[in-house]
PDB file of C-alpha atoms in Angstrom:
ATOM      1  CA  PHE A1135      92.372  97.298  90.044  1.00  0.00           C
ATOM      2  CA  LEU A1136      93.127  94.084  91.814  1.00  0.00           C
ATOM      3  CA  THR A1137      95.299  92.828  89.294  1.00  0.00           C
ATOM      4  CA  TRP A1138      96.982  95.909  88.536  1.00  0.00           C
ATOM      5  CA  LEU A1139      97.525  96.152  92.448  1.00  0.00           C
ATOM      6  CA  CYS A1140      99.242  92.689  92.689  1.00  0.00           C
ATOM      7  CA  ALA A1141     101.364  93.456  89.760  1.00  0.00           C
ATOM      8  CA  SER A1142     102.541  96.824  91.454  1.00  0.00           C
ATOM      9  CA  LEU A1143     103.004  95.190  94.580  1.00  0.00           C
ATOM     10  CA  PHE A1144     105.500  92.772  93.066  1.00  0.00           C
ATOM     11  CA  GLY A1145     107.444  95.289  91.349  1.00  0.00           C
ATOM     12  CA  TYR A1146     106.186  96.185  87.915  1.00  0.00           C
ATOM     13  CA  SER A1147     102.982  97.021  86.305  1.00  0.00           C
ATOM     14  CA  GLN A1148     100.708  95.132  84.277  1.00  0.00           C
ATOM     15  CA  GLN A1149     101.862  97.019  81.109  1.00  0.00           C
ATOM     16  CA  GLU A1150     105.387  95.183  81.744  1.00  0.00           C
ATOM     17  CA  VAL A1151     103.869  91.412  81.874  1.00  0.00           C
ATOM     18  CA  VAL A1152     107.041  89.362  80.491  1.00  0.00           C
ATOM     19  CA  THR A1153     106.091  87.748  77.605  1.00  0.00           C
ATOM     20  CA  ASP A1154     109.743  86.232  76.540  1.00  0.00           C
ATOM     21  CA  VAL A1155     112.449  85.153  79.044  1.00  0.00           C
ATOM     22  CA  ILE A1156     114.757  86.378  76.804  1.00  0.00           C
ATOM     23  CA  GLU A1157     114.496  89.952  76.323  1.00  0.00           C
ATOM     24  CA  LYS A1158     114.165  91.437  72.937  1.00  0.00           C
ATOM     25  CA  GLU A1159     117.497  93.453  73.336  1.00  0.00           C
ATOM     26  CA  LEU A1160     119.282  90.409  74.698  1.00  0.00           C
ATOM     27  CA  ARG A1161     118.188  88.439  71.382  1.00  0.00           C
ATOM     28  CA  GLU A1162     119.262  91.089  69.488  1.00  0.00           C
ATOM     29  CA  GLU A1163     122.432  91.619  71.238  1.00  0.00           C
ATOM     30  CA  MET A1164     122.814  87.469  70.863  1.00  0.00           C
ATOM     31  CA  SER A1165     122.008  87.467  67.318  1.00  0.00           C
ATOM     32  CA  ILE A1166     125.707  89.170  66.483  1.00  0.00           C
ATOM     33  CA  ARG A1167     127.569  88.052  68.808  1.00  0.00           C
ATOM     34  CA  LYS A1168     129.904  84.705  68.194  1.00  0.00           C
ATOM     35  CA  SER A1169     128.631  81.446  70.052  1.00  0.00           C
ATOM     36  CA  ASP A1170     130.982  80.937  72.486  1.00  0.00           C
ATOM     37  CA  GLU A1171     131.452  85.072  73.036  1.00  0.00           C
ATOM     38  CA  LEU A1172     130.531  85.945  76.305  1.00  0.00           C
ATOM     39  CA  ILE A1173     127.762  88.137  77.455  1.00  0.00           C
ATOM     40  CA  SER A1174     126.854  89.992  80.754  1.00  0.00           C
ATOM     41  CA  VAL A1175     123.317  88.860  81.717  1.00  0.00           C
ATOM     42  CA  ASN A1176     121.052  89.567  84.550  1.00  0.00           C
ATOM     43  CA  ILE A1177     118.715  86.977  85.549  1.00  0.00           C
ATOM     44  CA  ILE A1178     115.548  87.767  87.308  1.00  0.00           C
ATOM     45  CA  LEU A1179     113.708  85.216  89.201  1.00  0.00           C
ATOM     46  CA  LYS A1180     109.999  85.197  89.447  1.00  0.00           C
ATOM     47  CA  ALA A1181     109.983  84.560  93.067  1.00  0.00           C
ATOM     48  CA  GLN A1182     109.984  87.744  95.095  1.00  0.00           C
ATOM     49  CA  TYR A1183     109.285  88.200  98.567  1.00  0.00           C
ATOM     50  CA  ASP A1184     105.524  89.254  98.970  1.00  0.00           C
ATOM     51  CA  GLN A1185     105.668  92.715 100.826  1.00  0.00           C
ATOM     52  CA  MET A1186     102.626  92.624 102.654  1.00  0.00           C
ATOM     53  CA  GLU A1187     103.740  89.440 104.399  1.00  0.00           C
ATOM     54  CA  MET A1188     107.202  91.174 104.797  1.00  0.00           C
ATOM     55  CA  ARG A1189     105.263  93.792 106.334  1.00  0.00           C
ATOM     56  CA  SER A1190     103.398  92.332 108.575  1.00  0.00           C
ATOM     57  CA  LYS A1191     106.240  90.438 109.747  1.00  0.00           C
ATOM     58  CA  SER A1192     108.710  93.629 110.421  1.00  0.00           C
ATOM     59  CA  ASP A1193     105.766  95.756 112.277  1.00  0.00           C
ATOM     60  CA  ALA A1194     106.633  93.452 115.116  1.00  0.00           C
ATOM     61  CA  TYR A1195     110.033  95.219 115.592  1.00  0.00           C
ATOM     62  CA  SER A1196     110.019  98.668 117.818  1.00  0.00           C
ATOM     63  CA  THR A1197     113.382  99.903 116.329  1.00  0.00           C
ATOM     64  CA  LYS A1198     114.407 100.912 112.814  1.00  0.00           C
ATOM     65  CA  GLU A1199     117.680  99.324 113.174  1.00  0.00           C
ATOM     66  CA  ALA A1200     115.875  96.197 114.282  1.00  0.00           C
ATOM     67  CA  LYS A1201     113.789  96.111 111.414  1.00  0.00           C
ATOM     68  CA  ARG A1202     116.011  97.151 108.849  1.00  0.00           C
ATOM     69  CA  GLU A1203     118.164  94.074 110.020  1.00  0.00           C
ATOM     70  CA  PHE A1204     115.109  91.784 109.946  1.00  0.00           C
ATOM     71  CA  VAL A1205     114.525  92.716 106.176  1.00  0.00           C
ATOM     72  CA  VAL A1206     117.579  92.512 105.161  1.00  0.00           C
ATOM     73  CA  ASN A1207     118.019  88.841 106.697  1.00  0.00           C
ATOM     74  CA  GLU A1208     115.103  87.622 105.671  1.00  0.00           C
ATOM     75  CA  LEU A1209     115.473  88.822 101.915  1.00  0.00           C
ATOM     76  CA  LYS A1210     118.710  87.392 101.850  1.00  0.00           C
ATOM     77  CA  SER A1211     117.301  83.818 103.353  1.00  0.00           C
ATOM     78  CA  PHE A1212     114.767  84.139 100.941  1.00  0.00           C
ATOM     79  CA  THR A1213     117.145  84.518  98.174  1.00  0.00           C
ATOM     80  CA  GLU A1214     119.708  81.885  99.045  1.00  0.00           C
ATOM     81  CA  ASN A1215     116.854  79.202  98.584  1.00  0.00           C
ATOM     82  CA  THR A1216     115.138  80.655  95.748  1.00  0.00           C
ATOM     83  CA  GLN A1217     118.308  80.937  93.643  1.00  0.00           C
ATOM     84  CA  ALA A1218     119.996  77.591  94.879  1.00  0.00           C
ATOM     85  CA  PRO A1219     118.736  75.669  92.131  1.00  0.00           C
ATOM     86  CA  ILE A1220     119.804  77.878  89.138  1.00  0.00           C
ATOM     87  CA  LEU A1221     123.188  78.495  90.643  1.00  0.00           C
ATOM     88  CA  GLU A1222     123.782  74.745  90.888  1.00  0.00           C
ATOM     89  CA  VAL A1223     122.808  74.422  86.936  1.00  0.00           C
ATOM     90  CA  ILE A1224     125.046  77.334  86.136  1.00  0.00           C
ATOM     91  CA  LYS A1225     127.993  75.775  88.355  1.00  0.00           C
ATOM     92  CA  GLY A1226     127.247  72.192  86.531  1.00  0.00           C
ATOM     93  CA  MET A1227     126.906  74.237  83.100  1.00  0.00           C
ATOM     94  CA  SER A1228     130.432  75.787  83.318  1.00  0.00           C
ATOM     95  CA  LYS A1229     132.064  72.480  82.894  1.00  0.00           C
ATOM     96  CA  ASN A1230     131.510  72.657  79.639  1.00  0.00           C
ATOM     97  CA  TYR A1231     130.928  76.572  79.191  1.00  0.00           C
ATOM     98  CA  GLU A1232     132.834  79.261  80.168  1.00  0.00           C
ATOM     99  CA  VAL A1233     131.335  81.621  82.810  1.00  0.00           C
ATOM    100  CA  LYS A1234     132.593  84.807  84.754  1.00  0.00           C
ATOM    101  CA  ASP A1235     131.658  87.355  87.108  1.00  0.00           C
ATOM    102  CA  LEU A1236     129.142  85.307  88.662  1.00  0.00           C
ATOM    103  CA  LYS A1237     127.470  87.568  91.161  1.00  0.00           C
ATOM    104  CA  THR A1238     123.983  87.086  93.668  1.00  0.00           C
ATOM    105  CA  HIS A1239     121.706  90.101  94.745  1.00  0.00           C
ATOM    106  CA  TRP A1240     119.374  89.483  97.414  1.00  0.00           C
ATOM    107  CA  LEU A1241     117.616  93.193  97.317  1.00  0.00           C
ATOM    108  CA  ALA A1242     116.289  92.080  93.823  1.00  0.00           C
ATOM    109  CA  ASN A1243     116.220  88.438  93.654  1.00  0.00           C
ATOM    110  CA  MET A1244     118.934  88.793  90.765  1.00  0.00           C
ATOM    111  CA  ILE A1245     121.690  86.625  89.266  1.00  0.00           C
ATOM    112  CA  THR A1246     124.366  88.599  87.202  1.00  0.00           C
ATOM    113  CA  CYS A1247     126.950  86.583  85.055  1.00  0.00           C
ATOM    114  CA  ASP A1248     128.889  86.708  81.834  1.00  0.00           C
ATOM    115  CA  VAL A1249     127.837  83.580  79.812  1.00  0.00           C
ATOM    116  CA  PRO A1250     127.937  82.258  75.952  1.00  0.00           C
ATOM    117  CA  THR A1251     124.616  81.984  74.162  1.00  0.00           C
ATOM    118  CA  ALA A1252     124.015  78.237  74.928  1.00  0.00           C
ATOM    119  CA  VAL A1253     124.068  78.921  78.563  1.00  0.00           C
ATOM    120  CA  ILE A1254     121.331  81.653  78.183  1.00  0.00           C
ATOM    121  CA  GLU A1255     119.488  79.382  75.915  1.00  0.00           C
ATOM    122  CA  GLU A1256     119.467  76.659  78.287  1.00  0.00           C
ATOM    123  CA  LEU A1257     118.546  78.786  81.307  1.00  0.00           C
ATOM    124  CA  ALA A1258     115.514  80.066  79.640  1.00  0.00           C
ATOM    125  CA  THR A1259     113.771  77.235  79.494  1.00  0.00           C
ATOM    126  CA  ARG A1260     113.597  76.949  83.207  1.00  0.00           C
ATOM    127  CA  LYS A1261     110.135  77.927  84.995  1.00  0.00           C
ATOM    128  CA  ASP A1262     111.477  79.581  87.673  1.00  0.00           C
ATOM    129  CA  ILE A1263     113.240  82.353  85.994  1.00  0.00           C
ATOM    130  CA  LEU A1264     111.431  85.864  85.118  1.00  0.00           C
ATOM    131  CA  ILE A1265     113.172  87.192  82.477  1.00  0.00           C
ATOM    132  CA  ILE A1266     116.917  87.245  81.633  1.00  0.00           C
ATOM    133  CA  GLY A1267     118.452  90.825  80.430  1.00  0.00           C
ATOM    134  CA  PHE A1268     121.145  92.153  78.850  1.00  0.00           C
ATOM    135  CA  ASN A1269     123.320  93.698  81.566  1.00  0.00           C
ATOM    136  CA  LYS A1270     124.483  96.561  79.296  1.00  0.00           C
ATOM    137  CA  GLU A1271     126.795  99.407  80.298  1.00  0.00           C
ATOM    138  CA  GLN A1272     125.705 102.669  79.164  1.00  0.00           C
ATOM    139  CA  TYR A1273     125.507 106.354  79.760  1.00  0.00           C
ATOM    140  CA  LEU A1274     123.352 107.149  82.945  1.00  0.00           C
ATOM    141  CA  LEU A1275     123.383 110.774  83.664  1.00  0.00           C
ATOM    142  CA  PHE A1276     121.955 113.656  82.056  1.00  0.00           C
ATOM    143  CA  ASP A1277     123.280 116.631  80.391  1.00  0.00           C
ATOM    144  CA  GLU A1278     123.623 119.006  82.948  1.00  0.00           C
ATOM    145  CA  LYS A1279     125.747 122.456  82.400  1.00  0.00           C
ATOM    146  CA  ALA A1280     127.873 123.620  85.239  1.00  0.00           C
ATOM    147  CA  THR A1281     128.084 127.200  86.190  1.00  0.00           C
ATOM    148  CA  LEU A1282     130.522 129.491  87.708  1.00  0.00           C
ATOM    149  CA  VAL A1283     129.371 131.234  91.025  1.00  0.00           C
ATOM    150  CA  GLU A1284     131.101 133.775  93.209  1.00  0.00           C
ATOM    151  CA  GLN A1285     132.648 132.495  96.218  1.00  0.00           C
ATOM    152  CA  VAL A1286     131.121 134.087  99.117  1.00  0.00           C
ATOM    153  CA  LYS A1287     130.112 133.011 102.523  1.00  0.00           C
ATOM    154  CA  THR A1288     126.266 132.779 101.287  1.00  0.00           C
ATOM    155  CA  LEU A1289     123.322 130.250 100.913  1.00  0.00           C
ATOM    156  CA  THR A1290     123.149 128.732  97.508  1.00  0.00           C
ATOM    157  CA  GLN A1291     119.618 129.339  95.752  1.00  0.00           C
ATOM    158  CA  ASN A1292     118.699 125.924  96.021  1.00  0.00           C
ATOM    159  CA  ILE A1293     118.689 126.236  99.763  1.00  0.00           C
ATOM    160  CA  THR A1294     116.637 129.214  99.965  1.00  0.00           C
ATOM    161  CA  GLN A1295     114.329 128.397  96.975  1.00  0.00           C
ATOM    162  CA  VAL A1296     112.778 125.493  99.254  1.00  0.00           C
ATOM    163  CA  ASN A1297     113.129 127.296 102.608  1.00  0.00           C
ATOM    164  CA  ALA A1298     115.938 124.820 103.628  1.00  0.00           C
ATOM    165  CA  ASP A1299     117.223 127.201 106.057  1.00  0.00           C
ATOM    166  CA  GLN A1300     113.643 127.954 108.018  1.00  0.00           C
ATOM    167  CA  VAL A1301     113.953 124.412 108.470  1.00  0.00           C
ATOM    168  CA  TRP A1302     117.108 123.879 110.091  1.00  0.00           C
ATOM    169  CA  ASP A1303     115.770 126.876 112.237  1.00  0.00           C
ATOM    170  CA  LEU A1304     113.395 124.160 113.669  1.00  0.00           C
ATOM    171  CA  GLY A1305     116.100 121.793 114.451  1.00  0.00           C
ATOM    172  CA  TYR A1306     115.951 119.652 111.609  1.00  0.00           C
ATOM    173  CA  THR A1307     119.805 119.500 109.638  1.00  0.00           C
ATOM    174  CA  GLY A1308     120.431 116.398 108.996  1.00  0.00           C
ATOM    175  CA  GLU A1309     122.100 115.382 112.421  1.00  0.00           C
ATOM    176  CA  GLY A1310     122.137 111.573 112.925  1.00  0.00           C
ATOM    177  CA  ILE A1311     120.948 110.894 109.233  1.00  0.00           C
ATOM    178  CA  ILE A1312     123.394 108.728 107.087  1.00  0.00           C
ATOM    179  CA  VAL A1313     122.503 109.560 103.262  1.00  0.00           C
ATOM    180  CA  ALA A1314     124.312 107.124 100.677  1.00  0.00           C
ATOM    181  CA  VAL A1315     125.128 109.397  97.550  1.00  0.00           C
ATOM    182  CA  VAL A1316     124.990 106.470  95.017  1.00  0.00           C
ATOM    183  CA  ASP A1317     126.566 108.032  91.733  1.00  0.00           C
ATOM    184  CA  THR A1318     130.244 108.493  90.494  1.00  0.00           C
ATOM    185  CA  GLY A1319     131.551 108.452  93.646  1.00  0.00           C
ATOM    186  CA  VAL A1320     132.529 111.218  96.121  1.00  0.00           C
ATOM    187  CA  ASN A1321     135.916 113.557  96.317  1.00  0.00           C
ATOM    188  CA  TYR A1322     135.885 112.412 100.185  1.00  0.00           C
ATOM    189  CA  ASN A1323     138.737 115.048 100.469  1.00  0.00           C
ATOM    190  CA  HIS A1324     136.855 118.174  99.717  1.00  0.00           C
ATOM    191  CA  LEU A1325     136.582 120.646 102.713  1.00  0.00           C
ATOM    192  CA  ASP A1326     132.912 120.808 102.589  1.00  0.00           C
ATOM    193  CA  VAL A1327     132.143 117.168 103.387  1.00  0.00           C
ATOM    194  CA  ALA A1328     135.517 115.872 104.962  1.00  0.00           C
ATOM    195  CA  ASP A1329     134.212 115.929 108.084  1.00  0.00           C
ATOM    196  CA  HIS A1330     130.508 114.367 107.527  1.00  0.00           C
ATOM    197  CA  LEU A1331     132.035 111.173 106.475  1.00  0.00           C
ATOM    198  CA  TRP A1332     130.676 107.925 107.602  1.00  0.00           C
ATOM    199  CA  ASP A1333     132.877 105.722 109.465  1.00  0.00           C
ATOM    200  CA  GLY A1334     133.139 102.437 107.173  1.00  0.00           C
ATOM    201  CA  GLY A1335     136.200 100.845 109.780  1.00  0.00           C
ATOM    202  CA  GLU A1336     138.648  99.453 108.662  1.00  0.00           C
ATOM    203  CA  GLU A1337     136.697  97.135 105.976  1.00  0.00           C
ATOM    204  CA  PHE A1338     135.814 100.787 104.300  1.00  0.00           C
ATOM    205  CA  PRO A1339     138.163 103.312 104.915  1.00  0.00           C
ATOM    206  CA  TYR A1340     137.465 105.424 102.184  1.00  0.00           C
ATOM    207  CA  HIS A1341     133.731 105.819 103.631  1.00  0.00           C
ATOM    208  CA  GLY A1342     131.908 103.741 100.797  1.00  0.00           C
ATOM    209  CA  TRP A1343     132.343 101.156  98.257  1.00  0.00           C
ATOM    210  CA  ASP A1344     133.143 101.370  94.611  1.00  0.00           C
ATOM    211  CA  CYS A1345     130.548  98.784  92.645  1.00  0.00           C
ATOM    212  CA  TYR A1346     132.357  99.907  89.546  1.00  0.00           C
ATOM    213  CA  SER A1347     135.547  98.453  89.923  1.00  0.00           C
ATOM    214  CA  ASN A1348     134.718  96.362  93.211  1.00  0.00           C
ATOM    215  CA  ASP A1349     137.253  98.079  95.509  1.00  0.00           C
ATOM    216  CA  ASN A1350     136.802  99.918  98.771  1.00  0.00           C
ATOM    217  CA  ASN A1351     137.828 103.451  97.220  1.00  0.00           C
ATOM    218  CA  PRO A1352     135.012 105.250  95.765  1.00  0.00           C
ATOM    219  CA  MET A1353     137.034 108.411  94.748  1.00  0.00           C
ATOM    220  CA  ASP A1354     134.746 110.517  92.224  1.00  0.00           C
ATOM    221  CA  ASP A1355     136.859 110.613  88.460  1.00  0.00           C
ATOM    222  CA  HIS A1356     133.925 112.115  86.852  1.00  0.00           C
ATOM    223  CA  GLY A1357     132.730 115.196  89.251  1.00  0.00           C
ATOM    224  CA  HIS A1358     128.950 114.406  89.260  1.00  0.00           C
ATOM    225  CA  GLY A1359     128.879 112.548  92.374  1.00  0.00           C
ATOM    226  CA  SER A1360     130.755 115.011  94.273  1.00  0.00           C
ATOM    227  CA  HIS A1361     128.532 117.804  92.946  1.00  0.00           C
ATOM    228  CA  CYS A1362     125.428 115.818  94.136  1.00  0.00           C
ATOM    229  CA  ALA A1363     126.886 114.966  97.673  1.00  0.00           C
ATOM    230  CA  GLY A1364     127.395 118.871  97.868  1.00  0.00           C
ATOM    231  CA  THR A1365     123.560 119.676  97.323  1.00  0.00           C
ATOM    232  CA  VAL A1366     123.232 117.047 100.097  1.00  0.00           C
ATOM    233  CA  LEU A1367     125.424 118.326 102.810  1.00  0.00           C
ATOM    234  CA  GLY A1368     128.180 120.234 101.794  1.00  0.00           C
ATOM    235  CA  ASP A1369     128.712 122.585 104.658  1.00  0.00           C
ATOM    236  CA  GLY A1370     130.395 125.701 103.488  1.00  0.00           C
ATOM    237  CA  THR A1371     133.587 125.206 104.986  1.00  0.00           C
ATOM    238  CA  ALA A1372     135.192 126.262 101.700  1.00  0.00           C
ATOM    239  CA  GLY A1373     133.257 129.121 101.259  1.00  0.00           C
ATOM    240  CA  THR A1374     129.542 129.036  99.605  1.00  0.00           C
ATOM    241  CA  LEU A1375     126.855 126.609 101.634  1.00  0.00           C
ATOM    242  CA  THR A1376     125.164 124.347  99.233  1.00  0.00           C
ATOM    243  CA  GLY A1377     124.236 121.756 101.440  1.00  0.00           C
ATOM    244  CA  MET A1378     120.454 120.857 102.077  1.00  0.00           C
ATOM    245  CA  ALA A1379     121.281 118.831 105.243  1.00  0.00           C
ATOM    246  CA  PRO A1380     124.568 120.256 106.214  1.00  0.00           C
ATOM    247  CA  ASP A1381     124.789 118.101 109.119  1.00  0.00           C
ATOM    248  CA  ALA A1382     124.157 114.813 107.959  1.00  0.00           C
ATOM    249  CA  THR A1383     126.552 111.955 107.582  1.00  0.00           C
ATOM    250  CA  LEU A1384     127.870 110.987 103.940  1.00  0.00           C
ATOM    251  CA  MET A1385     128.335 107.723 102.853  1.00  0.00           C
ATOM    252  CA  CYS A1386     130.250 107.474  99.291  1.00  0.00           C
ATOM    253  CA  VAL A1387     128.814 104.601  97.246  1.00  0.00           C
ATOM    254  CA  LYS A1388     130.532 104.889  93.074  1.00  0.00           C
ATOM    255  CA  VAL A1389     128.180 102.886  90.670  1.00  0.00           C
ATOM    256  CA  LEU A1390     129.469 105.017  87.633  1.00  0.00           C
ATOM    257  CA  ASN A1391     132.729 105.364  85.671  1.00  0.00           C
ATOM    258  CA  SER A1392     134.532 108.607  84.807  1.00  0.00           C
ATOM    259  CA  GLY A1393     132.524 108.874  81.815  1.00  0.00           C
ATOM    260  CA  GLY A1394     129.437 108.114  83.748  1.00  0.00           C
ATOM    261  CA  ASN A1395     128.691 105.067  82.653  1.00  0.00           C
ATOM    262  CA  GLY A1396     127.326 102.038  84.392  1.00  0.00           C
ATOM    263  CA  ASP A1397     125.025  99.125  84.226  1.00  0.00           C
ATOM    264  CA  LEU A1398     121.920  97.646  86.304  1.00  0.00           C
ATOM    265  CA  GLU A1399     124.089  95.086  88.272  1.00  0.00           C
ATOM    266  CA  GLN A1400     126.494  97.868  90.006  1.00  0.00           C
ATOM    267  CA  ILE A1401     123.449 100.179  90.581  1.00  0.00           C
ATOM    268  CA  VAL A1402     121.461  97.335  92.377  1.00  0.00           C
ATOM    269  CA  GLY A1403     124.792  96.331  94.259  1.00  0.00           C
ATOM    270  CA  GLY A1404     125.200 100.378  95.045  1.00  0.00           C
ATOM    271  CA  ILE A1405     121.728 100.155  96.544  1.00  0.00           C
ATOM    272  CA  GLU A1406     121.983  97.107  98.555  1.00  0.00           C
ATOM    273  CA  PHE A1407     125.423  98.292 100.291  1.00  0.00           C
ATOM    274  CA  SER A1408     123.601 101.441 101.049  1.00  0.00           C
ATOM    275  CA  VAL A1409     120.815  99.417 102.823  1.00  0.00           C
ATOM    276  CA  GLU A1410     123.347  97.017 104.501  1.00  0.00           C
ATOM    277  CA  HIS A1411     125.264  99.118 105.930  1.00  0.00           C
ATOM    278  CA  GLY A1412     123.397 101.662 107.435  1.00  0.00           C
ATOM    279  CA  ALA A1413     122.526 104.201 105.222  1.00  0.00           C
ATOM    280  CA  HIS A1414     118.801 105.960 106.013  1.00  0.00           C
ATOM    281  CA  ILE A1415     118.965 107.474 102.481  1.00  0.00           C
ATOM    282  CA  PHE A1416     119.961 106.949  99.263  1.00  0.00           C
ATOM    283  CA  SER A1417     120.333 109.838  97.123  1.00  0.00           C
ATOM    284  CA  MET A1418     120.723 109.003  93.069  1.00  0.00           C
ATOM    285  CA  SER A1419     120.898 111.338  89.836  1.00  0.00           C
ATOM    286  CA  LEU A1420     121.247 108.912  87.566  1.00  0.00           C
ATOM    287  CA  GLY A1421     118.867 106.691  85.688  1.00  0.00           C
ATOM    288  CA  PHE A1422     118.299 104.577  82.571  1.00  0.00           C
ATOM    289  CA  HIS A1423     117.473 106.826  79.667  1.00  0.00           C
ATOM    290  CA  GLY A1424     113.936 106.258  77.795  1.00  0.00           C
ATOM    291  CA  GLY A1425     112.733 104.194  80.583  1.00  0.00           C
ATOM    292  CA  GLY A1426     115.263 101.279  80.182  1.00  0.00           C
ATOM    293  CA  THR A1427     114.441  98.006  79.108  1.00  0.00           C
ATOM    294  CA  GLU A1428     112.291  95.613  80.758  1.00  0.00           C
ATOM    295  CA  SER A1429     114.499  93.705  82.946  1.00  0.00           C
ATOM    296  CA  GLU A1430     116.507  97.131  83.997  1.00  0.00           C
ATOM    297  CA  ARG A1431     112.969  98.566  84.527  1.00  0.00           C
ATOM    298  CA  ILE A1432     112.019  95.169  86.999  1.00  0.00           C
ATOM    299  CA  GLY A1433     115.117  95.142  88.785  1.00  0.00           C
ATOM    300  CA  PHE A1434     115.667  98.672  89.480  1.00  0.00           C
ATOM    301  CA  ARG A1435     111.927  98.859  90.897  1.00  0.00           C
ATOM    302  CA  VAL A1436     111.846  95.854  93.172  1.00  0.00           C
ATOM    303  CA  ALA A1437     115.322  96.768  94.485  1.00  0.00           C
ATOM    304  CA  CYS A1438     113.579  99.901  95.570  1.00  0.00           C
ATOM    305  CA  VAL A1439     110.644  98.861  96.522  1.00  0.00           C
ATOM    306  CA  ASN A1440     112.534  96.586  98.954  1.00  0.00           C
ATOM    307  CA  SER A1441     114.658  99.333 100.256  1.00  0.00           C
ATOM    308  CA  LEU A1442     111.820 100.842 101.545  1.00  0.00           C
ATOM    309  CA  GLU A1443     110.668  97.773 103.493  1.00  0.00           C
ATOM    310  CA  ALA A1444     113.783  97.784 104.962  1.00  0.00           C
ATOM    311  CA  GLY A1445     113.095 101.791 105.930  1.00  0.00           C
ATOM    312  CA  VAL A1446     115.551 102.994 103.652  1.00  0.00           C
ATOM    313  CA  VAL A1447     114.278 105.953 101.659  1.00  0.00           C
TER     314      VAL A1447
END
């Protein structure tokens, strides 16, 4: 039990103990690529901040905001120190090999970059790397069918089915709560959400971030993210009230493209943005089919566990 508990706190179960630094799916990808062809990889470090230690330190802070700031800063400092030797090696190897799109993530202690096979093999010999996985772009939504409903001033079934309207009568409507919808983006011009948008200031004028295109305009070009945002806080201005928390504030985070495709790096980036910029909750109706690869399971779980330590649900 103790072994299982320790493994779970670290971020993955005993059944997911890494046996090969280069995961099977990446090795298969390497076998069909040319030697100088770049492959997008996620490098997850062995070093991860101990959750019990983090909790014992963060409990000293009296407010949620102070606790979040402490956890974010601790993770950033920890990541900077533990990633420095690997980044130095990658920088040195870039003199002989092409390296592109190098990104670091403090929430899961992960490095993402596009590198050739030789760099992957060299990095796999290091003792400080837990796993190197293929950062595969893939379809991350589910095949849901939309149905038309009559546009009337009423509540949708999803609200009455869970008695959300009765909770509103108790004074809980989402007011003061920032919800980040991490999805295909959001149509922030829609009447039902337009007056509930997170104020990102001059740096984020469109109320969030697009991790897929790496810019500040998370406009939805698919539709799924807008649907999810409506389920969270659609206030019925355009007709039917669809939102569980109609007085909440919406942060728009795009991690998937117009086809519903994305990868682990973009999802972790979207969660990081949400945590760092003040979201109280992040909502994701997406996932890796079949549970994902070993590196996807580990990276995704560690990011979520660390978010909880920062007080973000």
